[in-house]
Amino acid sequence: MSHWFEYFPGHHMWSQGMMFGIEMQTWGAAAIGEIDQVGQRLRDHVGDNERWWQEWTAMARRIEGFGDAEEARGHALTAGAYYLRAAVYYFCGERFIAPSERKWSTYRDCLRCFEKGIARRYPAIERVEVPYREHAEGAVLPAWFLKADVAGPAPAVVMFDGLDNAKELSVLFGGVEIARRGIHVLAIDGPGQGEALRLRGIPSRYDYEVPARAALDCITQRPDVDARRVAVMGFSMGGYYAPRAAAMEPRFAACVAWGGHWDYHESWVRRRRIMESGGTKLSAPSFQLPWVLGMPDMEASMKKLENYRLTGVAERIRCPFFCIHGEHDNIVPLEFAEKLYAAVGAADKTLKVLSAHDGGSEHCQEDNRQVGANLVADWLAERLGGRL
């Protein structure tokens, strides 16, 4: 039994890909009617990732064209709405095609539309480049800073993505509710994520305190950020990254694992069994992990993942800790979140498990992002001193 709306019954990866788009409608970055048109054209081609790219990018170009037409008429807000939707559709289309110049080009299309969309619809979001000297001379990590409407130095949160998402989506579905609570948000593509991976060639690393510390150093130099009240959070794979960062960097005032990880190596041992048995309960194509990790193949990737474990690490977390997890998450088993919660050394720690009745019982609330976003934002406001 599926506990969520499965657009393509029996094909989890594509159904999850549809939900990536559908759930962005809350923030004005998708329209279910447009997405359904894409889906109807894909009905007879389930599993054909080339066709997936064609249909999504065709819709993105169409919607971007409407945006250009409205912009020419002087309708900036209407144009911005089209551009935001086009950006999300380009990103959805890009997800399942292998690393290539076409993939980078499609992501650049996403970036171009997103930049135009937020300028018109979310002017409080600004581009930030986080110095990241550990990778190469002059390297930076790209980010969006969503400035909360609040006077004086305010709390902030550094928010990392997962295995197959990007800051263009997370700054909206994760950031907007947090900013409404008077908390600034730095949505950043860390190593192995979004733009940092696609356009900068920066692969993932297990010691995520390094990029997290770089982000913390960057935003605490801002006069509008209270350096004593900066949290770190991550969703999906970021449910490993954020706890790792909080454990190793004591300046973070709070930590959120939006989807709790414990042993990322073990999670991929299980996913490989599904892949090799022909199962579809997967969130990403087979190329995704080696690409994210900067490894040549799955064997090398699995070796690198041996360091992606929170055993002996989570115990070092002392700041307030919040883990939110779906009861029916079949990408990251609930037992991982439970093990993480049990091991965390903080006195103030919470594990929130959402059922189908609550809404948001699937992986990182992909079946109901609003529920997850509000719960995370409320917890951060309570711990960092935001408004409720």
Short mmCIF file of C-alpha atoms in Angstrom, two decimals:
data_model
loop_
_atom_site.label_atom_id
_atom_site.label_comp_id
_atom_site.label_asym_id
_atom_site.label_seq_id
_atom_site.Cartn_x
_atom_site.Cartn_y
_atom_site.Cartn_z
CA MET A 1 0.00 0.00 0.00
CA SER A 2 1.23 3.49 -0.85
CA HIS A 3 0.70 6.16 1.78
CA TRP A 4 0.99 8.99 -0.72
CA PHE A 5 -0.21 10.12 -4.11
CA GLU A 6 1.77 7.93 -6.52
CA TYR A 7 1.52 9.51 -9.95
CA PHE A 8 3.15 6.59 -11.74
CA PRO A 9 2.02 3.51 -9.76
CA GLY A 10 4.87 1.08 -9.27
CA HIS A 11 7.62 3.56 -10.24
CA HIS A 12 8.72 5.32 -7.09
CA MET A 13 11.55 7.40 -8.57
CA TRP A 14 9.37 9.02 -11.20
CA SER A 15 6.49 9.48 -8.77
CA GLN A 16 8.85 11.16 -6.34
CA GLY A 17 10.13 13.32 -9.18
CA MET A 18 6.57 14.48 -9.85
CA MET A 19 6.12 15.34 -6.18
CA PHE A 20 9.31 17.44 -6.31
CA GLY A 21 7.43 19.67 -8.72
CA ILE A 22 3.89 19.42 -7.35
CA GLU A 23 4.86 20.36 -3.81
CA MET A 24 6.49 23.61 -5.01
CA GLN A 25 3.07 25.04 -5.84
CA THR A 26 2.69 26.25 -2.25
CA TRP A 27 5.45 28.79 -2.88
CA GLY A 28 4.24 29.87 -6.30
CA ALA A 29 6.89 27.81 -8.08
CA ALA A 30 4.68 25.20 -9.77
CA ALA A 31 1.16 24.71 -11.12
CA ILE A 32 -0.41 21.28 -10.84
CA GLY A 33 -2.24 21.69 -14.18
CA GLU A 34 1.05 22.28 -16.01
CA ILE A 35 2.71 19.36 -14.22
CA ASP A 36 -0.21 17.10 -15.06
CA GLN A 37 0.18 17.98 -18.73
CA VAL A 38 3.79 16.79 -18.49
CA GLY A 39 2.65 13.66 -16.67
CA GLN A 40 -0.01 12.81 -19.24
CA ARG A 41 2.61 12.93 -21.99
CA LEU A 42 4.84 10.62 -19.96
CA ARG A 43 2.19 8.00 -19.14
CA ASP A 44 3.21 5.70 -21.96
CA HIS A 45 6.97 6.21 -21.42
CA VAL A 46 7.48 5.37 -17.75
CA GLY A 47 11.16 4.80 -17.00
CA ASP A 48 12.42 6.55 -20.16
CA ASN A 49 14.57 9.26 -18.57
CA GLU A 50 15.35 10.82 -21.94
CA ARG A 51 11.66 11.37 -22.57
CA TRP A 52 11.31 12.72 -19.02
CA TRP A 53 13.90 15.41 -19.81
CA GLN A 54 12.22 16.26 -23.12
CA GLU A 55 8.75 16.76 -21.68
CA TRP A 56 9.78 18.72 -18.62
CA THR A 57 12.12 21.04 -20.51
CA ALA A 58 9.53 21.58 -23.23
CA MET A 59 7.08 22.75 -20.56
CA ALA A 60 9.78 24.89 -18.94
CA ARG A 61 10.55 26.63 -22.24
CA ARG A 62 6.85 27.23 -22.86
CA ILE A 63 6.34 28.77 -19.41
CA GLU A 64 9.53 30.83 -19.67
CA GLY A 65 8.23 32.17 -22.97
CA PHE A 66 5.01 33.28 -21.28
CA GLY A 67 7.18 35.05 -18.70
CA ASP A 68 9.11 36.88 -21.42
CA ALA A 69 5.84 37.98 -23.04
CA GLU A 70 4.48 39.33 -19.75
CA GLU A 71 7.76 41.08 -19.00
CA ALA A 72 7.54 42.82 -22.38
CA ARG A 73 4.08 44.05 -21.41
CA GLY A 74 5.45 45.54 -18.20
CA HIS A 75 3.82 42.90 -15.98
CA ALA A 76 6.82 42.13 -13.78
CA LEU A 77 5.00 40.21 -11.04
CA THR A 78 3.19 37.98 -13.52
CA ALA A 79 6.43 37.40 -15.40
CA GLY A 80 8.13 36.46 -12.14
CA ALA A 81 5.51 33.82 -11.42
CA TYR A 82 6.14 32.23 -14.81
CA TYR A 83 9.92 32.37 -14.34
CA LEU A 84 9.77 30.62 -10.96
CA ARG A 85 7.67 27.81 -12.39
CA ALA A 86 9.96 27.46 -15.39
CA ALA A 87 12.98 27.23 -13.08
CA VAL A 88 11.45 24.33 -11.15
CA TYR A 89 10.43 22.53 -14.35
CA TYR A 90 13.95 22.84 -15.78
CA PHE A 91 15.33 21.39 -12.56
CA CYS A 92 12.82 18.53 -12.54
CA GLY A 93 13.77 17.71 -16.12
CA GLU A 94 17.48 17.72 -15.37
CA ARG A 95 17.28 15.34 -12.41
CA PHE A 96 17.37 11.99 -14.20
CA ILE A 97 19.81 12.61 -17.06
CA ALA A 98 23.45 11.64 -16.62
CA PRO A 99 26.24 14.18 -16.04
CA SER A 100 26.87 15.92 -19.34
CA GLU A 101 27.03 19.37 -20.89
CA ARG A 102 23.29 19.06 -21.59
CA LYS A 103 22.69 18.54 -17.87
CA TRP A 104 24.76 21.62 -16.96
CA SER A 105 22.99 23.65 -19.64
CA THR A 106 19.55 22.65 -18.33
CA TYR A 107 20.61 23.62 -14.81
CA ARG A 108 21.85 26.98 -16.12
CA ASP A 109 18.37 27.46 -17.59
CA CYS A 110 16.97 26.77 -14.12
CA LEU A 111 19.32 29.30 -12.55
CA ARG A 112 18.54 31.96 -15.15
CA CYS A 113 14.79 31.66 -14.61
CA PHE A 114 15.11 31.43 -10.86
CA GLU A 115 17.16 34.61 -10.65
CA LYS A 116 14.56 36.47 -12.70
CA GLY A 117 11.72 34.92 -10.71
CA ILE A 118 12.97 35.83 -7.25
CA ALA A 119 13.90 39.36 -8.33
CA ARG A 120 10.22 39.92 -9.09
CA ARG A 121 8.49 37.67 -6.54
CA TYR A 122 10.93 37.23 -3.62
CA PRO A 123 13.12 40.36 -3.56
CA ALA A 124 14.33 39.53 -0.03
CA ILE A 125 16.45 36.70 -1.51
CA GLU A 126 19.97 37.72 -2.52
CA ARG A 127 22.89 35.87 -4.04
CA VAL A 128 25.81 35.03 -1.70
CA GLU A 129 29.17 33.45 -2.50
CA VAL A 130 30.69 31.63 0.48
CA PRO A 131 34.51 31.44 0.43
CA TYR A 132 35.61 27.80 0.39
CA ARG A 133 39.38 27.72 0.33
CA GLU A 134 39.59 24.02 1.20
CA HIS A 135 38.65 22.97 -2.34
CA ALA A 136 40.81 25.16 -4.56
CA GLU A 137 42.25 28.64 -4.65
CA GLY A 138 39.42 31.12 -5.05
CA ALA A 139 36.65 28.51 -4.85
CA VAL A 140 33.29 29.54 -3.45
CA LEU A 141 30.08 27.77 -2.48
CA PRO A 142 27.01 29.36 -4.09
CA ALA A 143 24.07 30.26 -1.86
CA TRP A 144 20.87 32.26 -1.54
CA PHE A 145 20.41 34.44 1.54
CA LEU A 146 16.75 34.99 2.43
CA LYS A 147 16.62 38.05 4.66
CA ALA A 148 13.86 37.99 7.26
CA ASP A 149 11.77 41.13 7.73
CA VAL A 150 13.14 41.97 11.16
CA ALA A 151 15.05 44.88 12.68
CA GLY A 152 18.49 44.52 14.20
CA PRO A 153 20.72 41.43 14.41
CA ALA A 154 18.53 38.32 14.12
CA PRO A 155 19.01 34.56 14.30
CA ALA A 156 19.86 32.62 11.16
CA VAL A 157 20.06 29.08 9.84
CA VAL A 158 22.54 27.51 7.42
CA MET A 159 20.54 25.05 5.29
CA PHE A 160 22.14 22.30 3.20
CA ASP A 161 20.49 20.16 0.50
CA GLY A 162 20.42 16.39 0.07
CA LEU A 163 21.66 14.00 -2.60
CA ASP A 164 19.51 15.26 -5.47
CA ASN A 165 18.12 18.70 -4.70
CA ALA A 166 19.37 22.28 -4.95
CA LYS A 167 19.18 25.59 -3.09
CA GLU A 168 16.73 26.98 -5.67
CA LEU A 169 14.03 24.68 -4.31
CA SER A 170 15.10 24.57 -0.67
CA VAL A 171 15.25 28.33 -0.16
CA LEU A 172 11.53 28.35 -0.94
CA PHE A 173 10.11 25.14 0.55
CA GLY A 174 12.49 25.22 3.50
CA GLY A 175 13.34 28.88 3.84
CA VAL A 176 10.17 30.92 3.44
CA GLU A 177 8.43 29.63 6.58
CA ILE A 178 11.61 30.07 8.62
CA ALA A 179 12.03 33.66 7.43
CA ARG A 180 8.41 34.38 8.39
CA ARG A 181 9.48 33.57 11.95
CA GLY A 182 12.09 36.33 11.88
CA ILE A 183 15.04 34.04 11.12
CA HIS A 184 17.40 34.66 8.20
CA VAL A 185 18.15 31.67 5.95
CA LEU A 186 21.34 30.84 4.06
CA ALA A 187 20.31 28.12 1.59
CA ILE A 188 23.62 26.81 0.32
CA ASP A 189 24.79 24.23 -2.21
CA GLY A 190 27.53 22.46 -0.29
CA PRO A 191 30.09 20.04 -1.73
CA GLY A 192 28.31 17.46 -3.88
CA GLN A 193 25.14 19.54 -4.15
CA GLY A 194 23.31 21.69 -6.71
CA GLU A 195 25.40 24.35 -8.39
CA ALA A 196 28.55 23.51 -6.41
CA LEU A 197 28.54 20.06 -8.03
CA ARG A 198 27.13 20.89 -11.44
CA LEU A 199 28.95 24.09 -12.35
CA ARG A 200 31.90 24.11 -9.94
CA GLY A 201 32.82 20.41 -9.91
CA ILE A 202 33.02 20.25 -6.09
CA PRO A 203 32.24 16.70 -4.85
CA SER A 204 30.87 15.66 -1.48
CA ARG A 205 33.02 15.08 1.59
CA TYR A 206 32.26 13.26 4.83
CA ASP A 207 33.62 16.01 7.14
CA TYR A 208 30.83 18.48 6.44
CA GLU A 209 31.88 20.66 9.33
CA VAL A 210 34.36 22.17 6.88
CA PRO A 211 31.81 23.72 4.47
CA ALA A 212 29.43 24.36 7.39
CA ARG A 213 32.15 26.30 9.20
CA ALA A 214 32.84 28.28 6.03
CA ALA A 215 29.14 29.18 5.82
CA LEU A 216 29.05 30.11 9.50
CA ASP A 217 32.12 32.31 9.19
CA CYS A 218 30.59 34.02 6.18
CA ILE A 219 27.18 34.91 7.56
CA THR A 220 28.35 35.86 11.05
CA GLN A 221 30.25 38.73 9.45
CA ARG A 222 26.92 40.26 8.45
CA PRO A 223 25.60 42.99 10.77
CA ASP A 224 22.04 41.66 10.39
CA VAL A 225 22.96 38.22 11.82
CA ASP A 226 23.28 37.44 15.53
CA ALA A 227 26.38 35.23 15.58
CA ARG A 228 25.29 33.55 18.82
CA ARG A 229 22.02 32.28 17.29
CA VAL A 230 22.93 30.44 14.09
CA ALA A 231 21.57 26.94 13.49
CA VAL A 232 22.58 24.32 10.94
CA MET A 233 20.11 22.09 9.13
CA GLY A 234 19.97 19.71 6.22
CA PHE A 235 17.36 17.53 4.55
CA SER A 236 17.60 14.00 3.18
CA MET A 237 21.37 13.33 2.85
CA GLY A 238 21.68 16.60 4.73
CA GLY A 239 20.28 14.66 7.68
CA TYR A 240 23.81 13.27 7.89
CA TYR A 241 25.61 16.51 7.00
CA ALA A 242 23.95 18.78 9.57
CA PRO A 243 24.41 16.52 12.63
CA ARG A 244 28.03 15.97 11.60
CA ALA A 245 28.54 19.74 11.38
CA ALA A 246 26.82 20.43 14.72
CA ALA A 247 28.89 17.74 16.44
CA MET A 248 32.20 19.11 15.18
CA GLU A 249 31.47 22.86 15.22
CA PRO A 250 30.24 23.92 18.69
CA ARG A 251 29.38 27.48 17.61
CA PHE A 252 26.13 26.27 16.04
CA ALA A 253 23.25 27.13 18.37
CA ALA A 254 20.85 24.43 17.13
CA CYS A 255 20.65 21.57 14.63
CA VAL A 256 17.84 20.19 12.46
CA ALA A 257 17.97 16.87 10.62
CA TRP A 258 15.06 17.03 8.16
CA GLY A 259 15.14 13.28 7.62
CA GLY A 260 17.48 11.59 10.06
CA HIS A 261 20.49 9.61 8.92
CA TRP A 262 22.70 7.37 10.99
CA ASP A 263 24.84 5.29 8.68
CA TYR A 264 24.82 6.56 5.11
CA HIS A 265 26.96 3.65 3.98
CA GLU A 266 24.41 1.15 5.28
CA SER A 267 21.57 3.04 3.60
CA TRP A 268 23.32 2.54 0.26
CA VAL A 269 24.04 -1.11 0.97
CA ARG A 270 20.27 -1.49 1.17
CA ARG A 271 19.62 0.65 -1.91
CA ARG A 272 22.07 -1.39 -3.95
CA ARG A 273 20.14 -4.54 -3.11
CA ILE A 274 17.01 -2.85 -4.45
CA MET A 275 18.85 -1.69 -7.61
CA GLU A 276 20.36 -5.09 -8.29
CA SER A 277 17.05 -6.88 -7.77
CA GLY A 278 15.31 -4.60 -10.28
CA GLY A 279 13.27 -2.76 -7.65
CA THR A 280 12.04 0.82 -8.13
CA LYS A 281 11.93 2.06 -4.51
CA LEU A 282 14.76 4.45 -5.27
CA SER A 283 15.06 8.23 -5.32
CA ALA A 284 17.86 8.67 -7.86
CA PRO A 285 19.38 6.98 -10.94
CA SER A 286 22.42 4.74 -10.62
CA PHE A 287 24.82 7.49 -11.76
CA GLN A 288 23.85 9.85 -8.93
CA LEU A 289 25.96 8.57 -6.04
CA PRO A 290 29.32 8.26 -7.86
CA TRP A 291 28.77 11.69 -9.43
CA VAL A 292 27.96 13.33 -6.09
CA LEU A 293 30.93 11.70 -4.40
CA GLY A 294 33.36 12.34 -7.26
CA MET A 295 34.07 8.63 -7.60
CA PRO A 296 34.45 6.59 -10.82
CA ASP A 297 31.99 3.81 -9.95
CA MET A 298 29.78 2.31 -7.26
CA GLU A 299 32.55 0.23 -5.71
CA ALA A 300 34.72 3.29 -5.12
CA SER A 301 31.66 5.17 -3.91
CA MET A 302 30.83 2.54 -1.33
CA LYS A 303 34.40 2.66 -0.06
CA LYS A 304 34.21 6.45 0.33
CA LEU A 305 30.88 6.15 2.15
CA GLU A 306 32.49 4.15 4.94
CA ASN A 307 33.29 7.50 6.59
CA TYR A 308 29.70 8.78 6.30
CA ARG A 309 28.61 7.47 9.68
CA LEU A 310 27.48 9.22 12.84
CA THR A 311 28.57 6.50 15.26
CA GLY A 312 30.78 8.20 17.84
CA VAL A 313 29.94 11.58 16.29
CA ALA A 314 26.33 12.26 17.24
CA GLU A 315 27.25 11.87 20.90
CA ARG A 316 29.23 15.13 20.59
CA ILE A 317 26.18 17.23 19.72
CA ARG A 318 25.42 19.53 22.63
CA CYS A 319 23.15 22.15 21.04
CA PRO A 320 19.34 21.71 20.86
CA PHE A 321 18.57 19.05 18.26
CA PHE A 322 15.46 18.34 16.19
CA CYS A 323 14.91 15.38 13.86
CA ILE A 324 11.77 15.19 11.76
CA HIS A 325 11.05 11.96 9.89
CA GLY A 326 8.23 10.30 7.99
CA GLU A 327 6.84 7.06 9.40
CA HIS A 328 6.66 5.55 5.91
CA ASP A 329 9.97 6.87 4.57
CA ASN A 330 11.28 4.04 2.36
CA ILE A 331 14.37 5.94 1.25
CA VAL A 332 15.79 6.46 4.75
CA PRO A 333 14.38 3.91 7.23
CA LEU A 334 12.82 5.30 10.40
CA GLU A 335 15.20 3.14 12.41
CA PHE A 336 18.08 5.39 11.26
CA ALA A 337 16.36 8.47 12.69
CA GLU A 338 15.67 6.60 15.91
CA LYS A 339 19.32 5.56 16.23
CA LEU A 340 20.47 9.12 15.56
CA TYR A 341 18.09 10.53 18.15
CA ALA A 342 19.16 7.97 20.75
CA ALA A 343 22.85 8.76 20.24
CA VAL A 344 22.68 12.58 20.19
CA GLY A 345 24.35 13.96 23.31
CA ALA A 346 22.20 17.07 23.66
CA ALA A 347 19.93 17.38 26.68
CA ASP A 348 17.35 19.17 24.51
CA LYS A 349 16.53 16.78 21.69
CA THR A 350 13.33 15.92 19.84
CA LEU A 351 12.32 13.24 17.34
CA LYS A 352 9.11 14.09 15.48
CA VAL A 353 7.69 11.17 13.47
CA LEU A 354 4.85 12.01 11.09
CA SER A 355 2.17 9.48 10.20
CA ALA A 356 -0.07 9.37 7.14
CA HIS A 357 -2.79 10.83 9.35
CA ASP A 358 -0.54 13.79 10.24
CA GLY A 359 0.50 14.29 6.62
CA GLY A 360 4.14 14.17 5.58
CA SER A 361 4.79 10.50 6.33
CA GLU A 362 7.00 10.01 3.26
CA HIS A 363 10.67 10.91 2.72
CA CYS A 364 11.31 14.47 3.97
CA GLN A 365 7.59 15.18 3.68
CA GLU A 366 7.64 15.00 -0.11
CA ASP A 367 3.96 14.14 0.17
CA ASN A 368 3.26 17.33 2.17
CA ARG A 369 6.12 19.83 2.36
CA GLN A 370 4.00 22.45 4.15
CA VAL A 371 3.65 20.25 7.22
CA GLY A 372 7.39 19.66 7.49
CA ALA A 373 8.30 23.28 6.74
CA ASN A 374 6.04 24.66 9.46
CA LEU A 375 7.14 22.16 12.11
CA VAL A 376 10.81 22.87 11.40
CA ALA A 377 10.25 26.63 11.38
CA ASP A 378 8.31 26.57 14.66
CA TRP A 379 10.99 24.52 16.40
CA LEU A 380 13.73 26.88 15.19
CA ALA A 381 11.74 29.92 16.30
CA GLU A 382 11.27 28.43 19.78
CA ARG A 383 14.97 27.60 20.15
CA LEU A 384 16.54 30.65 18.47
CA GLY A 385 14.12 33.31 19.64
CA GLY A 386 12.13 33.92 16.49
CA ARG A 387 8.46 34.86 16.30
CA LEU A 388 5.61 32.34 16.24
#
